Amino acid sequence: MSEDVLGLADQVVDLVRRLAGPQAEAEVVVTRADLALTRFANSFVHQNVAESGVSVRLRVHVDGRTAAGGGSLVTPEGLAALVERVLAAARLCPPDPAWPGLTPRSPVPAAPAWDEATAFAEPGERAERVRAFVDAVGGLEAAGYCRTGYRAAAFANSTGHSAQGVAAAAAMDGIARTGGADGVARLHVDRLADLDGAALGARAAAKARAAVDPVELPPGRYEVVLEPAAVADLLHNFAMWGFNGKRHAERQSFAEPGVAQFDPAVTLVDDPLAGSGLPFDVEGTGRRALTLVDAGTTVAVAHDRRSGAAAGVGSTGHASPEAATFGPMPANLRLSGPAPAGGDGAAAHAPAGGYRAQHAAGAGHGDGAGHGDGAGHGSPAPAGPLVDDATADLVAGMERGLLVSDLWYTRVLDTKSLVITGLTRNGVWLVEGGVPVRAVQNFRFTESYPRALGPGAVLGIGRRAVRQPDRFDGVWWDAPALRLASWNFTGGASG
């Protein structure tokens, strides 16, 4: 299938040459996508949807002017109409003196392995995971989704550069509810076979049961342990607002390369090929791991060709169709701490002994990158809010504070300092003497995310990351639990 889309991309480049002449610059991305989603609510599957289609994105630079457009008609007539529309638009655009030029012929990394069974999974296979989740919650109300996705893409431009790749992935996101209390479990994997609905359901149910009858605590600054689902929101906002080359150039980002802005325990790497993913961006630049923060010091931001040329550093492989508006941003961030003593860092993602570790790390049933899938096959049912020992170890060191499962409805108040307000959800617990003693009502918070992870503020990083799904296909966050010295809770969820 990748060969088919490469042929379409070459056709479009040839059409531009014929209609606009040999001096016209053109780049084309053709993507075949098969996305499927099985939703459940009230413990029943209520919707199965699937979408399959081919999209073509064309960008041209003609007579000093640049325009882009897309379409889904891949007949000869449809492709010709697309080229004519984009060339007409270019003639109406203002001059583009900052045009960075096309990606020259250059090597592109090999695409990671992809799983055909996941790419073309049937609805019944997703429904099996849903049934396992629902059965595991033990009579609690369950809701969520299981999804699979496949993308085959090809790139070609008028310099002769081309690239192609295939990716597939699966994800599950579910809650269990009892007495008005919710528990959550989420996971993104490369293989549907590694998605254990029963283990995720058991995790969600244990947290829901532990979250009933919450008490109200006064707002203020508390020491916290943020679980992976909550940490994923930090990574998402760091990517969108902080390590974004366009926002950095516009001085809207907190990022200052060369400055120790984070605690020395923090390392952030955007690693798009750590899972099944396309090995190039929409400009044809190869995608590779990019270290953004190294032992607390910010060292880079993400760039496409335009922002990279302006900064004098070149593209980092982060171009996207939306980058002209929203900027180039990381989409596969991994947060990690220092390597364990005597290790090389790999142990930060390796399973450890005991049930809780198996439940978090999948007892060997990971996504191929050593990230836990929450499997825990054959283990006893989890109980209480601490369902993995990586989080439990962080909580054990906290004299008094809060264990926070999840953050949502987060909104940016100030982009430069990345002050964000939002709400907790899916479980908060008061911790005393290293033990969660009771559930707490949800809080509203207002916090600067970089400050919360600043020098001296990180008291611990979980030794395993759990890969969290995002709303968008191809985006995920490798998030361990985090113990932070202070988090600013400004009120209850109602105000």
C-alpha positions as semicolon CSV with decimal commas, in nm:
position;residue;x (nm);y (nm);z (nm)
1;M;0,000;0,000;0,000
2;S;0,289;0,244;0,067
3;E;0,406;0,182;-0,291
4;D;0,059;0,280;-0,417
5;V;0,057;0,612;-0,230
6;L;0,414;0,686;-0,344
7;G;0,296;0,648;-0,701
8;L;0,019;0,901;-0,638
9;A;0,266;1,146;-0,485
10;D;0,492;1,120;-0,790
11;Q;0,192;1,181;-1,018
12;V;0,110;1,507;-0,841
13;V;0,469;1,632;-0,862
14;D;0,466;1,559;-1,238
15;L;0,136;1,744;-1,277
16;V;0,283;2,054;-1,111
17;R;0,582;2,045;-1,347
18;R;0,357;2,019;-1,651
19;L;0,120;2,297;-1,544
20;A;0,363;2,541;-1,378
21;G;0,695;2,465;-1,544
22;P;1,021;2,311;-1,424
23;Q;1,102;2,603;-1,192
24;A;0,796;2,540;-0,974
25;E;0,873;2,379;-0,639
26;A;0,628;2,121;-0,510
27;E;0,600;1,876;-0,222
28;V;0,329;1,614;-0,180
29;V;0,219;1,384;0,101
30;V;-0,032;1,109;0,028
31;T;-0,177;0,924;0,328
32;R;-0,401;0,620;0,339
33;A;-0,564;0,601;0,683
34;D;-0,789;0,336;0,836
35;L;-0,918;0,444;1,176
36;A;-1,171;0,251;1,384
37;L;-1,329;0,319;1,721
38;T;-1,548;0,106;1,946
39;R;-1,721;0,309;2,218
40;F;-1,895;0,179;2,528
41;A;-2,118;0,344;2,789
42;N;-2,334;0,208;3,070
43;S;-2,121;-0,108;3,035
44;F;-2,244;-0,177;2,680
45;V;-2,094;-0,118;2,337
46;H;-2,309;0,155;2,188
47;Q;-2,114;0,257;1,879
48;N;-1,861;0,119;1,635
49;V;-1,731;0,358;1,372
50;A;-1,465;0,318;1,106
51;E;-1,320;0,552;0,847
52;S;-1,097;0,465;0,555
53;G;-0,970;0,714;0,303
54;V;-0,682;0,862;0,109
55;S;-0,578;1,224;0,149
56;V;-0,341;1,428;-0,065
57;R;-0,162;1,740;0,062
58;L;0,019;1,962;-0,187
59;R;0,237;2,267;-0,119
60;V;0,387;2,473;-0,401
61;H;0,625;2,766;-0,427
62;V;0,590;2,944;-0,760
63;D;0,728;3,285;-0,860
64;G;0,819;3,360;-0,498
65;R;0,473;3,278;-0,361
66;T;0,364;2,980;-0,151
67;A;0,029;2,804;-0,119
68;A;-0,095;2,470;0,010
69;G;-0,411;2,266;-0,025
70;G;-0,551;1,918;0,004
71;G;-0,809;1,680;-0,127
72;S;-0,936;1,323;-0,119
73;L;-1,017;1,261;-0,486
74;V;-0,732;1,055;-0,628
75;T;-0,864;1,004;-0,978
76;P;-0,664;1,173;-1,256
77;E;-0,931;1,441;-1,272
78;G;-0,930;1,490;-0,895
79;L;-0,552;1,524;-0,877
80;A;-0,546;1,767;-1,169
81;A;-0,814;1,980;-1,004
82;L;-0,614;1,988;-0,680
83;V;-0,300;2,106;-0,858
84;E;-0,493;2,375;-1,047
85;R;-0,653;2,503;-0,724
86;V;-0,325;2,526;-0,537
87;L;-0,145;2,697;-0,825
88;A;-0,430;2,947;-0,855
89;A;-0,409;3,015;-0,482
90;A;-0,032;3,071;-0,507
91;R;-0,082;3,342;-0,767
92;L;-0,307;3,529;-0,520
93;C;-0,076;3,494;-0,219
94;P;0,169;3,764;-0,111
95;P;0,541;3,711;-0,175
96;D;0,708;3,470;0,066
97;P;1,067;3,591;0,120
98;A;1,113;3,349;0,412
99;W;1,047;3,040;0,200
100;P;1,303;2,786;0,330
101;G;1,314;2,573;0,017
102;L;1,232;2,205;-0,028
103;T;1,393;1,918;0,157
104;P;1,685;1,796;-0,054
105;R;1,748;1,433;-0,125
106;S;1,851;1,286;0,209
107;P;1,831;0,956;0,398
108;V;1,521;0,884;0,604
109;P;1,532;0,641;0,898
110;A;1,373;0,301;0,856
111;A;1,019;0,285;0,984
112;P;0,962;0,085;1,304
113;A;0,789;-0,249;1,272
114;W;0,410;-0,236;1,243
115;D;0,153;-0,502;1,327
116;E;-0,080;-0,603;1,046
117;A;-0,330;-0,764;1,285
118;T;-0,368;-0,431;1,462
119;A;-0,389;-0,232;1,140
120;F;-0,683;-0,432;1,011
121;A;-0,849;-0,541;1,337
122;E;-1,216;-0,634;1,317
123;P;-1,483;-0,473;1,537
124;G;-1,519;-0,796;1,729
125;E;-1,155;-0,786;1,835
126;R;-1,200;-0,441;1,987
127;A;-1,528;-0,554;2,144
128;E;-1,343;-0,842;2,313
129;R;-1,125;-0,589;2,496
130;V;-1,434;-0,391;2,592
131;R;-1,606;-0,704;2,727
132;A;-1,296;-0,789;2,929
133;F;-1,287;-0,436;3,073
134;V;-1,656;-0,446;3,163
135;D;-1,632;-0,792;3,321
136;A;-1,330;-0,682;3,525
137;V;-1,503;-0,385;3,688
138;G;-1,723;-0,630;3,876
139;G;-2,063;-0,471;3,832
140;L;-1,952;-0,108;3,836
141;E;-2,065;0,117;3,554
142;A;-1,806;0,129;3,273
143;A;-1,751;0,364;2,979
144;G;-1,476;0,446;2,732
145;Y;-1,336;0,334;2,399
146;C;-1,100;0,096;2,225
147;R;-0,949;0,215;1,898
148;T;-0,714;0,090;1,627
149;G;-0,543;0,285;1,352
150;Y;-0,332;0,233;1,041
151;R;-0,151;0,484;0,822
152;A;0,045;0,428;0,502
153;A;0,205;0,747;0,377
154;A;0,442;0,858;0,103
155;F;0,624;1,183;0,033
156;A;0,770;1,320;-0,289
157;N;0,899;1,660;-0,395
158;S;1,042;1,820;-0,704
159;T;1,403;1,785;-0,585
160;G;1,368;1,410;-0,630
161;H;1,344;1,339;-0,258
162;S;1,094;1,070;-0,155
163;A;1,004;0,865;0,150
164;Q;0,740;0,619;0,260
165;G;0,628;0,437;0,572
166;V;0,352;0,248;0,750
167;A;0,234;0,270;1,110
168;A;-0,028;0,098;1,323
169;A;-0,135;0,135;1,686
170;A;-0,413;0,067;1,934
171;A;-0,536;0,240;2,247
172;M;-0,790;0,199;2,524
173;D;-0,931;0,457;2,761
174;G;-1,192;0,353;3,015
175;I;-1,347;0,454;3,344
176;A;-1,530;0,262;3,613
177;R;-1,787;0,442;3,826
178;T;-1,949;0,372;4,159
179;G;-2,132;0,604;4,396
180;G;-2,033;0,909;4,192
181;A;-1,664;0,818;4,205
182;D;-1,461;0,737;3,894
183;G;-1,141;0,545;3,833
184;V;-0,950;0,554;3,505
185;A;-0,709;0,337;3,307
186;R;-0,551;0,432;2,972
187;L;-0,292;0,278;2,748
188;H;-0,145;0,320;2,399
189;V;0,028;0,017;2,241
190;D;0,171;-0,086;1,906
191;R;-0,014;-0,419;1,903
192;L;-0,379;-0,476;1,985
193;A;-0,276;-0,815;2,125
194;D;-0,092;-0,628;2,403
195;L;-0,403;-0,438;2,513
196;D;-0,542;-0,627;2,814
197;G;-0,892;-0,496;2,878
198;A;-0,932;-0,705;3,194
199;A;-0,621;-0,558;3,359
200;L;-0,721;-0,205;3,266
201;G;-1,075;-0,262;3,394
202;A;-0,946;-0,400;3,723
203;R;-0,722;-0,098;3,767
204;A;-1,006;0,146;3,696
205;A;-1,243;-0,038;3,931
206;A;-0,994;-0,046;4,217
207;K;-0,940;0,328;4,192
208;A;-1,314;0,400;4,166
209;R;-1,391;0,197;4,479
210;A;-1,112;0,378;4,664
211;A;-1,250;0,717;4,560
212;V;-1,597;0,695;4,719
213;D;-1,710;0,932;4,996
214;P;-1,446;1,201;4,936
215;V;-1,386;1,476;5,190
216;E;-1,327;1,841;5,113
217;L;-0,986;1,989;5,184
218;P;-0,896;2,360;5,184
219;P;-0,713;2,496;4,879
220;G;-0,344;2,573;4,903
221;R;-0,008;2,436;4,804
222;Y;0,034;2,064;4,857
223;E;0,308;1,817;4,785
224;V;0,173;1,581;4,518
225;V;0,228;1,258;4,337
226;L;0,085;1,289;3,988
227;E;-0,001;0,958;3,822
228;P;0,085;0,895;3,453
229;A;-0,257;1,011;3,325
230;A;-0,202;1,348;3,495
231;V;0,161;1,374;3,381
232;A;0,044;1,326;3,021
233;D;-0,132;1,664;3,045
234;L;0,197;1,827;3,144
235;L;0,374;1,669;2,849
236;H;0,097;1,773;2,609
237;N;0,118;2,135;2,719
238;F;0,499;2,139;2,720
239;A;0,487;2,018;2,360
240;M;0,222;2,260;2,238
241;W;0,331;2,576;2,416
242;G;0,689;2,529;2,527
243;F;0,908;2,327;2,290
244;N;0,745;2,477;1,983
245;G;0,982;2,652;1,742
246;K;0,727;2,904;1,617
247;R;0,616;3,009;1,964
248;H;0,979;3,026;2,075
249;A;1,062;3,261;1,786
250;E;0,758;3,473;1,876
251;R;0,878;3,487;2,240
252;Q;0,561;3,317;2,360
253;S;0,745;3,015;2,501
254;F;0,917;2,965;2,835
255;A;1,192;2,758;2,672
256;E;1,544;2,904;2,697
257;P;1,800;2,666;2,543
258;G;2,115;2,652;2,751
259;V;1,936;2,739;3,077
260;A;1,875;2,496;3,364
261;Q;1,498;2,548;3,376
262;F;1,405;2,208;3,519
263;D;1,512;1,994;3,808
264;P;1,831;1,798;3,729
265;A;1,626;1,478;3,756
266;V;1,427;1,570;3,444
267;T;1,511;1,462;3,091
268;L;1,262;1,512;2,808
269;V;1,306;1,346;2,470
270;D;1,072;1,351;2,172
271;D;1,112;1,001;2,030
272;P;0,870;0,941;1,741
273;L;1,030;0,612;1,639
274;A;1,013;0,458;1,986
275;G;0,680;0,314;1,874
276;S;0,515;0,238;1,545
277;G;0,519;0,567;1,355
278;L;0,597;0,731;1,024
279;P;0,970;0,802;0,981
280;F;0,929;1,142;0,813
281;D;0,728;1,463;0,853
282;V;0,511;1,639;0,594
283;E;0,817;1,815;0,449
284;G;0,995;1,482;0,401
285;T;1,247;1,542;0,680
286;G;1,347;1,226;0,863
287;R;1,213;1,195;1,215
288;R;1,460;1,108;1,488
289;A;1,484;1,131;1,865
290;L;1,530;1,491;1,979
291;T;1,645;1,570;2,332
292;L;1,466;1,882;2,456
293;V;1,577;1,881;2,819
294;D;1,894;1,706;2,933
295;A;1,930;1,657;3,309
296;G;1,732;1,973;3,377
297;T;1,884;2,197;3,109
298;T;1,672;2,297;2,812
299;V;1,875;2,217;2,500
300;A;1,638;2,241;2,201
301;V;1,293;2,316;2,066
302;A;1,114;2,150;1,775
303;H;1,141;2,301;1,425
304;D;1,008;2,260;1,076
305;R;1,205;2,397;0,780
306;R;1,068;2,749;0,813
307;S;1,121;2,797;1,187
308;G;1,452;2,610;1,172
309;A;1,584;2,832;0,895
310;A;1,483;3,143;1,090
311;A;1,664;3,009;1,398
312;G;1,967;2,900;1,198
313;V;1,943;2,536;1,311
314;G;1,746;2,355;1,039
315;S;1,444;2,129;1,069
316;T;1,417;1,871;1,347
317;G;1,152;1,672;1,158
318;H;0,846;1,831;1,320
319;A;0,659;1,980;1,024
320;S;0,285;1,918;1,018
321;P;-0,005;2,050;0,811
322;E;-0,101;2,275;1,103
323;A;0,250;2,406;1,175
324;A;0,203;2,728;0,977
325;T;-0,067;2,826;1,229
326;F;0,017;2,641;1,549
327;G;0,389;2,584;1,506
328;P;0,600;2,267;1,495
329;M;0,562;2,069;1,813
330;P;0,672;1,736;1,962
331;A;0,410;1,462;1,953
332;N;0,583;1,170;2,127
333;L;0,742;1,306;2,444
334;R;0,913;1,077;2,692
335;L;0,984;1,198;3,045
336;S;1,254;1,009;3,230
337;G;1,465;1,049;3,538
338;P;1,822;0,955;3,619
339;A;1,933;0,603;3,529
340;P;1,921;0,363;3,825
341;A;2,254;0,292;3,992
342;G;2,452;0,045;3,785
343;G;2,212;0,078;3,489
344;D;2,211;0,244;3,152
345;G;1,868;0,399;3,174
346;A;1,682;0,107;3,018
347;A;1,568;-0,011;3,358
348;A;1,353;0,298;3,388
349;H;1,108;0,120;3,159
350;A;1,161;-0,240;3,268
351;P;0,918;-0,450;3,477
352;A;1,009;-0,508;3,838
353;G;0,897;-0,791;4,064
354;G;0,566;-0,814;4,243
355;Y;0,204;-0,786;4,139
356;R;0,181;-0,410;4,133
357;A;0,482;-0,388;3,905
358;Q;0,338;-0,657;3,678
359;H;0,007;-0,477;3,668
360;A;0,177;-0,153;3,560
361;A;0,445;-0,300;3,339
362;G;0,256;-0,579;3,178
363;A;0,473;-0,871;3,293
364;G;0,645;-0,874;2,958
365;H;0,339;-0,794;2,748
366;G;0,448;-0,442;2,656
367;D;0,430;-0,237;2,342
368;G;0,766;-0,349;2,212
369;A;0,951;-0,058;2,369
370;G;0,951;-0,185;2,726
371;H;0,652;0,028;2,827
372;G;0,395;-0,134;3,049
373;D;0,055;-0,230;2,920
374;G;-0,117;-0,279;3,251
375;A;-0,155;-0,648;3,181
376;G;-0,081;-0,835;3,500
377;H;-0,204;-1,169;3,365
378;G;-0,287;-1,413;3,641
379;S;-0,238;-1,158;3,920
380;P;-0,483;-1,095;4,203
381;A;-0,726;-0,807;4,165
382;P;-0,579;-0,471;4,269
383;A;-0,718;-0,293;4,572
384;G;-0,700;0,070;4,678
385;P;-0,572;0,369;4,483
386;L;-0,215;0,239;4,452
387;V;-0,228;-0,020;4,176
388;D;0,137;-0,013;4,070
389;D;0,447;-0,014;4,283
390;A;0,628;0,256;4,080
391;T;0,366;0,503;4,205
392;A;0,349;0,342;4,547
393;D;0,722;0,396;4,598
394;L;0,681;0,770;4,535
395;V;0,381;0,792;4,768
396;A;0,568;0,605;5,043
397;G;0,814;0,894;5,078
398;M;0,545;1,161;5,119
399;E;0,469;1,267;5,476
400;R;0,158;1,466;5,383
401;G;0,025;1,549;5,042
402;L;-0,208;1,443;4,763
403;L;-0,214;1,158;4,514
404;V;-0,370;1,288;4,189
405;S;-0,489;1,050;3,916
406;D;-0,577;1,282;3,631
407;L;-0,603;1,643;3,511
408;W;-0,849;1,781;3,261
409;Y;-1,017;2,093;3,126
410;T;-0,676;2,260;3,134
411;R;-0,648;2,606;2,985
412;V;-0,345;2,831;2,939
413;L;-0,356;3,162;3,127
414;D;-0,009;3,283;3,032
415;T;0,192;3,125;2,752
416;K;0,529;3,273;2,845
417;S;0,534;3,120;3,193
418;L;0,292;2,842;3,096
419;V;0,054;2,910;3,382
420;I;-0,237;2,671;3,342
421;T;-0,566;2,633;3,522
422;G;-0,764;2,312;3,526
423;L;-0,937;2,048;3,732
424;T;-0,850;1,716;3,887
425;R;-1,064;1,413;3,806
426;N;-1,086;1,035;3,841
427;G;-0,958;1,029;4,195
428;V;-0,763;1,239;4,448
429;W;-0,643;1,102;4,783
430;L;-0,495;1,254;5,096
431;V;-0,163;1,090;5,184
432;E;-0,033;1,086;5,540
433;G;0,280;0,903;5,650
434;G;0,327;0,758;5,303
435;V;-0,019;0,600;5,294
436;P;-0,337;0,720;5,116
437;V;-0,582;0,763;5,405
438;R;-0,895;0,883;5,229
439;A;-1,046;1,017;4,909
440;V;-1,064;1,392;4,853
441;Q;-1,303;1,600;4,645
442;N;-1,177;1,742;4,318
443;F;-0,977;2,063;4,313
444;R;-0,928;2,347;4,070
445;F;-0,561;2,434;4,029
446;T;-0,358;2,719;3,882
447;E;0,004;2,631;3,828
448;S;0,305;2,712;3,614
449;Y;0,400;2,374;3,472
450;P;0,770;2,460;3,424
451;R;0,790;2,601;3,777
452;A;0,635;2,285;3,920
453;L;0,920;2,085;3,762
454;G;1,184;2,351;3,825
455;P;1,520;2,310;4,003
456;G;1,466;2,149;4,343
457;A;1,095;2,087;4,280
458;V;1,103;1,724;4,161
459;L;1,122;1,484;4,455
460;G;1,091;1,166;4,254
461;I;1,019;1,018;3,912
462;G;0,854;0,680;3,872
463;R;1,085;0,413;3,737
464;R;0,845;0,312;3,460
465;A;0,659;0,519;3,204
466;V;0,309;0,424;3,095
467;R;0,235;0,524;2,738
468;Q;-0,075;0,745;2,737
469;P;-0,293;0,797;2,429
470;D;-0,384;1,137;2,291
471;R;-0,694;1,251;2,105
472;F;-0,499;1,249;1,778
473;D;-0,377;0,944;1,594
474;G;0,001;0,905;1,606
475;V;0,038;1,114;1,923
476;W;0,129;0,961;2,260
477;W;0,306;1,052;2,582
478;D;0,548;0,830;2,777
479;A;0,455;0,941;3,127
480;P;0,588;0,808;3,458
481;A;0,442;0,910;3,790
482;L;0,592;1,230;3,938
483;R;0,642;1,341;4,296
484;L;0,652;1,721;4,315
485;A;0,729;1,945;4,610
486;S;0,437;2,181;4,548
487;W;0,120;2,215;4,342
488;N;-0,109;2,516;4,373
489;F;-0,472;2,417;4,432
490;T;-0,687;2,728;4,417
491;G;-1,034;2,597;4,502
492;G;-1,289;2,322;4,471
493;A;-1,405;2,195;4,134
494;S;-1,707;2,427;4,151
495;G;-1,496;2,742;4,190
